[in-house]
Coordinates of C-alpha atoms and ligand atoms in Angstrom, one line a residue:
X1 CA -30.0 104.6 30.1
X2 CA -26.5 106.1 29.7
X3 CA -24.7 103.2 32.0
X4 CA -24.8 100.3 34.2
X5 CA -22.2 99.5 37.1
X6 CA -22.3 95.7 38.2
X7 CA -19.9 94.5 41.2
X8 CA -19.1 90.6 41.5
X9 CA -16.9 88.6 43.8
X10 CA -14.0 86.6 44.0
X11 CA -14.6 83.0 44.9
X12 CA -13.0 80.3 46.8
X13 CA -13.1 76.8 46.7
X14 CA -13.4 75.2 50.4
X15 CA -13.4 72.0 48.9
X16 CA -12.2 70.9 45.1
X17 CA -12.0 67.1 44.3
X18 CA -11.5 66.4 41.2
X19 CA -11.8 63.3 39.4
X20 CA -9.8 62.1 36.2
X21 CA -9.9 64.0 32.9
X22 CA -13.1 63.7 30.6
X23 CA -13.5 63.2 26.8
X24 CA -13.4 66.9 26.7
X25 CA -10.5 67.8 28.2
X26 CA -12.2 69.2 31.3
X27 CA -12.5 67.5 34.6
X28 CA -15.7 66.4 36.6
X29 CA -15.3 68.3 39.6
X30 CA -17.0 68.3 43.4
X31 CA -16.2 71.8 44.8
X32 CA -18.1 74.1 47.8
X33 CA -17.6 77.4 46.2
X34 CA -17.6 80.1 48.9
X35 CA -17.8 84.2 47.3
X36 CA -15.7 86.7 49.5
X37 CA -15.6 90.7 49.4
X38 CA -12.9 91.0 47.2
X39 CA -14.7 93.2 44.3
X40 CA -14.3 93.4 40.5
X41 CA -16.6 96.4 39.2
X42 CA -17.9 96.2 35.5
X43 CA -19.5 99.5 33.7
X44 CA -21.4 99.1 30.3
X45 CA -22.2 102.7 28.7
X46 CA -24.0 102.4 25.1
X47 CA -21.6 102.8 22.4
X48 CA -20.9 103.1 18.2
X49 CA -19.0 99.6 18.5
X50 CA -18.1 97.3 21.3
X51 CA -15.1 97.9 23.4
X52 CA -12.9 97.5 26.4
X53 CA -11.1 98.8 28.9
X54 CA -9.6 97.5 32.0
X55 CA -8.1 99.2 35.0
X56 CA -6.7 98.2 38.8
X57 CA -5.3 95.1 39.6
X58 CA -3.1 93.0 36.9
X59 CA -5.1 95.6 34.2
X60 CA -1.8 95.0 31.7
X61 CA -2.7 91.0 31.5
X62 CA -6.2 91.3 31.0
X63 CA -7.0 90.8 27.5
X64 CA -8.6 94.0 25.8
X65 CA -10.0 92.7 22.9
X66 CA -12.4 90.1 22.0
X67 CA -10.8 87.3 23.8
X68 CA -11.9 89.1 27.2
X69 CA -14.3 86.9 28.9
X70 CA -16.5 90.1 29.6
X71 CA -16.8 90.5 25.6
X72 CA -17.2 87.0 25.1
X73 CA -20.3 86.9 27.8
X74 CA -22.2 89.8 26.4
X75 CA -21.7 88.5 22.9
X76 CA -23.3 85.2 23.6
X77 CA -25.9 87.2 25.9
X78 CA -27.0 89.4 22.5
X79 CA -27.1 86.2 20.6
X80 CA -29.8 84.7 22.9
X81 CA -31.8 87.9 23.5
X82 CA -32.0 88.6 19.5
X83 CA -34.9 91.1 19.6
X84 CA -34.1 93.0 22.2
X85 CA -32.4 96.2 20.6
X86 CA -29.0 94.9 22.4
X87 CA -26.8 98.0 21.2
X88 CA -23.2 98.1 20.9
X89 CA -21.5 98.5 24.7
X90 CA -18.1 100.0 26.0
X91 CA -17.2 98.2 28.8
X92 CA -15.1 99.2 31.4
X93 CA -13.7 96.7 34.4
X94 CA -12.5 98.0 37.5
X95 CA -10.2 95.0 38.9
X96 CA -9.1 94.3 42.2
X97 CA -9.2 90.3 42.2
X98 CA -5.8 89.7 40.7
X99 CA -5.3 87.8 37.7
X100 CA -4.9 84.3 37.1
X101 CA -4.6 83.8 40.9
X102 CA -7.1 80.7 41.2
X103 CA -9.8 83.5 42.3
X104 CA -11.9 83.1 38.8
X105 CA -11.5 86.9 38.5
X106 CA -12.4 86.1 34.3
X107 CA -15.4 84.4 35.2
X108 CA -16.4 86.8 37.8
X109 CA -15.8 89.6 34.9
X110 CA -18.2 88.0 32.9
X111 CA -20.4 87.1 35.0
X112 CA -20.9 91.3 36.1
X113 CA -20.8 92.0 32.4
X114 CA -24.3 90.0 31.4
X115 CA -26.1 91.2 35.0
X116 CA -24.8 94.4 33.9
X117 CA -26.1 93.9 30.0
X118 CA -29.5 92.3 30.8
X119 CA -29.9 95.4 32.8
X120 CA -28.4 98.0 30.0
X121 CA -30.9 96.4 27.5
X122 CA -33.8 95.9 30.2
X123 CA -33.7 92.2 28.7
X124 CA -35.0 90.7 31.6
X125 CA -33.5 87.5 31.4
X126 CA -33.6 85.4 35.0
X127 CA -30.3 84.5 37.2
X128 CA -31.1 80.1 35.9
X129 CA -31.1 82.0 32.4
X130 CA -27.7 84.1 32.7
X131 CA -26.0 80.8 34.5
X132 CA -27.0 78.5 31.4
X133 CA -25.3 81.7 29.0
X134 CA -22.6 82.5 31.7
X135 CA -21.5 78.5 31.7
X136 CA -20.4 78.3 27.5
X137 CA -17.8 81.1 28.3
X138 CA -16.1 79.8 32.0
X139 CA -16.8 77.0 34.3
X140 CA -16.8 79.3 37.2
X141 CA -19.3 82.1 35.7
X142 CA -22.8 80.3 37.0
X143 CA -21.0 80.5 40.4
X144 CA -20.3 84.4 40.3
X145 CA -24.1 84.9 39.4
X146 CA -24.9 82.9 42.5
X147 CA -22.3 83.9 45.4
X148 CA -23.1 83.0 48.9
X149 CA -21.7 79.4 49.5
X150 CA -22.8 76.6 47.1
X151 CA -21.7 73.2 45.7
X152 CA -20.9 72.7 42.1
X153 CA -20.5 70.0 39.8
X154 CA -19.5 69.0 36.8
X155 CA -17.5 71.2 35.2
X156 CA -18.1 73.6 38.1
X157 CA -21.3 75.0 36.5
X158 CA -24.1 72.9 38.0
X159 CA -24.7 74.8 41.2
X160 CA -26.6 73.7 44.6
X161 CA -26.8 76.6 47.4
X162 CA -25.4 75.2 50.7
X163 CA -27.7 75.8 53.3
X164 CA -25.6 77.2 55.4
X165 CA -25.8 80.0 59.1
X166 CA -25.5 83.2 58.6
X167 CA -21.8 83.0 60.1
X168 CA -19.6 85.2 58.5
X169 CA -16.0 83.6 57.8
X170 CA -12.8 85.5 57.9
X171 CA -10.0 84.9 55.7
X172 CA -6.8 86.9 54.8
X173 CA -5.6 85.8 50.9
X174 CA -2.0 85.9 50.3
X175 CA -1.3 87.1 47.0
X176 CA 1.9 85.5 45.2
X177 CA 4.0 87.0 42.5
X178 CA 3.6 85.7 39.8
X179 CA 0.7 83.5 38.1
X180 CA 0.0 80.3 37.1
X181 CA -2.0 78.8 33.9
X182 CA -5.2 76.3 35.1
X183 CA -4.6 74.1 32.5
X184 CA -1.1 73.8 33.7
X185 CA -2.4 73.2 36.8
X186 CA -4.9 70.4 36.0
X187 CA -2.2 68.9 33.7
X188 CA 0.4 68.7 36.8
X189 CA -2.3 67.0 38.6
X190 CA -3.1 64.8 35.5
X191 CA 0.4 63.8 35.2
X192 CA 1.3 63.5 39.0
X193 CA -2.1 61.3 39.4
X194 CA -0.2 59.1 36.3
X195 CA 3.5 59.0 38.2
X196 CA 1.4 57.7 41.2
X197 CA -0.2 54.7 39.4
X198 CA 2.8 53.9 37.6
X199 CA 4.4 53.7 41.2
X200 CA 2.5 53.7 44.0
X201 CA 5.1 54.6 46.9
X202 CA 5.7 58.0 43.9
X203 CA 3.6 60.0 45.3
X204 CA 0.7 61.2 48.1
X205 CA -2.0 62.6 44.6
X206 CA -5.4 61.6 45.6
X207 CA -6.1 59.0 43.3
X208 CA -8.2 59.8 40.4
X209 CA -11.4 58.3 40.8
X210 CA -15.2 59.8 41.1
X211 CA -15.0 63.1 43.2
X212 CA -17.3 63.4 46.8
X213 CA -18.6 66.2 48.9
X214 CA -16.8 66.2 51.6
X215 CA -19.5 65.5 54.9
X216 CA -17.0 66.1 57.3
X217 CA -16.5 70.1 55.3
X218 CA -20.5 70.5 55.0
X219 CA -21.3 69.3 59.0
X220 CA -18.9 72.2 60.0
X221 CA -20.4 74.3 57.5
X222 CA -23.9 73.7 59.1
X223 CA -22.7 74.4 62.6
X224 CA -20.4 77.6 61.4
X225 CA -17.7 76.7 63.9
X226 CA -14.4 78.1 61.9
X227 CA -12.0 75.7 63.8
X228 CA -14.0 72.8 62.2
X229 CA -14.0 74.6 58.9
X230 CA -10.3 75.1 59.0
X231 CA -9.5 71.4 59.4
X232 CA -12.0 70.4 56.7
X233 CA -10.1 72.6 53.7
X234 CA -8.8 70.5 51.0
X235 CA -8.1 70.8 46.8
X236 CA -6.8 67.9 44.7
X237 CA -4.7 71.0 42.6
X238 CA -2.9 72.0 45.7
X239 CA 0.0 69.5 45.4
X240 CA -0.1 70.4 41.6
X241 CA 0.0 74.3 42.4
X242 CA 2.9 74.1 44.1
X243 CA 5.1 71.3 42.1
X244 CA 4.5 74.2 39.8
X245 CA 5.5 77.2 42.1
X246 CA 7.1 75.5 45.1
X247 CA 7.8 78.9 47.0
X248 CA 3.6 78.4 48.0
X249 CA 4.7 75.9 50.4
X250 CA 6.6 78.1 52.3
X251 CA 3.7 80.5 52.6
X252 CA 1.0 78.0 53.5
X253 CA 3.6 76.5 56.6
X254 CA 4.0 80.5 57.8
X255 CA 0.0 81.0 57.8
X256 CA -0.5 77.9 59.7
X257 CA 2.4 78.6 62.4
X258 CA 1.5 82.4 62.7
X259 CA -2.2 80.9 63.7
X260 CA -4.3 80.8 60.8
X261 CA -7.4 77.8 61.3
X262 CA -6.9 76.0 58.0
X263 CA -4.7 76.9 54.7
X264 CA -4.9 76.1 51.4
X265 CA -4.2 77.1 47.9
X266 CA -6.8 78.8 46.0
X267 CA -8.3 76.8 42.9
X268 CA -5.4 76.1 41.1
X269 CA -3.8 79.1 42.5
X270 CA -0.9 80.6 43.6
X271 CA -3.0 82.5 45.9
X272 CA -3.0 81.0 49.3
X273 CA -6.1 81.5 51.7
X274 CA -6.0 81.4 55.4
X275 CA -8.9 81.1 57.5
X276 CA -9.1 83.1 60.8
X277 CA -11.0 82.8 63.9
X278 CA -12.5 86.6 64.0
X279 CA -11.6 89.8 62.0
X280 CA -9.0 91.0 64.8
X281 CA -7.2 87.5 64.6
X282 CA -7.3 88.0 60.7
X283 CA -6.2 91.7 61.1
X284 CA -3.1 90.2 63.1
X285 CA -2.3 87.5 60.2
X286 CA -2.2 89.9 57.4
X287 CA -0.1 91.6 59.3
X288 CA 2.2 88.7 60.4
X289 CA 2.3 87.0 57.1
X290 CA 3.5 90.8 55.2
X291 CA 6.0 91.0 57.7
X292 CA 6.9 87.3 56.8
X293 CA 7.8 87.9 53.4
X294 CA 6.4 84.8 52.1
X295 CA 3.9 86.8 49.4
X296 CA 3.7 89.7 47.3
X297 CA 0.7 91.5 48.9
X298 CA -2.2 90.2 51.7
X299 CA -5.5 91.0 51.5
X300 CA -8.5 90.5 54.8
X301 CA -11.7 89.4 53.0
X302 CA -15.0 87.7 54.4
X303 CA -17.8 85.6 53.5
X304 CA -19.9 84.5 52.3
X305 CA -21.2 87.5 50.0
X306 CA -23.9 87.6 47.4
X307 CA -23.1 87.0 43.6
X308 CA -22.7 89.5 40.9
X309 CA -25.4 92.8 41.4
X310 CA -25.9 95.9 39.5
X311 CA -25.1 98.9 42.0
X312 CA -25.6 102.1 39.8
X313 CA -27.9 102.3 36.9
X314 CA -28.2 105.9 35.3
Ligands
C5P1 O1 -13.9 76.8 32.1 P1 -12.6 77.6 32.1 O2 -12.3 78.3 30.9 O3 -12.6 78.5 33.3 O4 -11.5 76.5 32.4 C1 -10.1 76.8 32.2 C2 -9.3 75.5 32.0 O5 -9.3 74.8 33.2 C3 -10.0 74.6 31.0 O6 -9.5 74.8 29.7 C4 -9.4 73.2 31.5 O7 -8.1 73.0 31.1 C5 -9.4 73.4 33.0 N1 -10.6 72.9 33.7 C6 -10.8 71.5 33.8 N2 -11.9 71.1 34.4 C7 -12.8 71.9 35.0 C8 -12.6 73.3 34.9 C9 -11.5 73.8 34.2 O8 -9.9 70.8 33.4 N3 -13.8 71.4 35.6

């Protein structure tokens, strides 16, 4: 085999509660993650020594060395597959999910890189097998194996598909300029959540306790009526996200008075997604919200979409 091409989605989050912060450092979470047809495409071709090299989308901040999440992935997919003559790759990523835009783009790297190795090396490892490897290098990895529409927990890793129609949602994703850290993001919510118990009347933070799906989100899910859906949006970093970049206010306010269903910040952003009735009523928003000048760039997107495939094997 000369080469393998894997394509993987960006994700949203149509629900992230999170609850306080754990031993670890990380935070038990209770999100719906929802994969839309925004693409990142990852090519492994056999080569004298591992490499990397990253195109499209943000390609300058992507780390080309082993740092990258893709490298990362198919190291720790060689270590568990020892004896399967796992050569040396070159990996190349194609990105059009922008970086560091609370769109797990890394993760979703990854996550194309070991379907695309476990292919390469005909290693025939199963999707439960690559999530349990995908989940030591990013807490959104398992997800981009899976796609569709699913609830995770814990860290974000322990997946559940959501049984959900076959409705297809529409959503146009305002892209900001400029990025923000998710650490940062979880830390502003940390220290918010702090400022609140120190004084109640401080500030509107959920308060930090256990996190809970959201029945009111998963009902409206079930009966795939977008209106319901729109009302039911809702993540605990959003009020972080924007301490931290306030000009996302002013972009989620325009989506919702040029028509958009619901609006919220993606993971800890600054993306901000709007959800639309019907692609024409999405086509109008993207176009709306350009002309707004509230972002940098809009993109129309639906879903849900399968997880991360191989597409060209030669
Ligand atoms: O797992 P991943 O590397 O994608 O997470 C990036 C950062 O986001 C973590 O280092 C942590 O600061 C924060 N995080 C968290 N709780 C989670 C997921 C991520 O605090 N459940």
């Amino acid at each position: 085999m000369t080469g393998v091409t894997a394509r993987v989605p960006a994700k949203l989050n149509l629900q992230l509660a999170v609850g306080p912060p754990r031993a670890d450092g990380y935070h038990d979470l209770v999100t719906v993650f929802h994969a839309v047809s925004l693409f990142d495409q990852v090519t492994v071709e056999p080569a004298g020594r591992d490499g990397i090299t990253v195109t499209g989308e943000g390609a300058d901040r992507v780390p080309a060395d082993q740092d990258n999440l893709a490298l990362r992935a198919i190291a720790a997919l060689r270590a568990a597959v020892p004896d399967r003559g796992t050569a040396a790759v070159h990996v190349t990523i194609a990105k059009r999910i922008p970086v560091a835009a609370g769109l797990a783009g890394g993760s979703a790297d990854a996550a194309a890189a070991l379907v695309a190795c476990n292919e390469l090396w005909a290693a025939g490892l199963t999707q439960p097998q690559l999530c349990g490897i995908g989940a030591t290098i990013g807490s959104d990895v398992a997800f981009a194996l899976l796609g569709g529409t699913a609830v995770g927990r814990g860290r974000g890793e322990q997946l559940t598909p959501a049984l959900a129609p076959a409705t297809q949602y529409h959503w146009v994703l305002a892209f900001a300029d400029g990025q923000l850290s998710t650490p940062a993001v979880y830390a502003a919510l940390d220290r918010l959540r702090a400022a609140r118990s120190a004084d109640p009347a401080e500030s509107e933070v959920g308060p930090a306790s256990e996190p809970d799906l959201d029945a009111a989100l998963m009902s409206a899910l079930r009966t795939g009526d977008a209106a319901r859906v729109g009302q039911q949006l809702s993540n605990d970093l959003q009020q972080a996200a924007v301490s931290l970049f306030p000009a996302l206010r002013k972009t989620l306010t325009a989506g919702l008075e040029l028509g958009a269903l619901g609006a919220l910040v993606a993971g800890s952003g600054p993306t901000c997604v709007f959800l639309a009735a019907n692609a024409e009523r999405a086509l109008e928003l993207a176009v709306s919200l350009s002309g707004a000048g509230v972002c940098r760039s809009v993109a129309r997107v639906s879903g849900p979409v399968p997880g991360a495939a191989v597409v060209s094997a030669a």
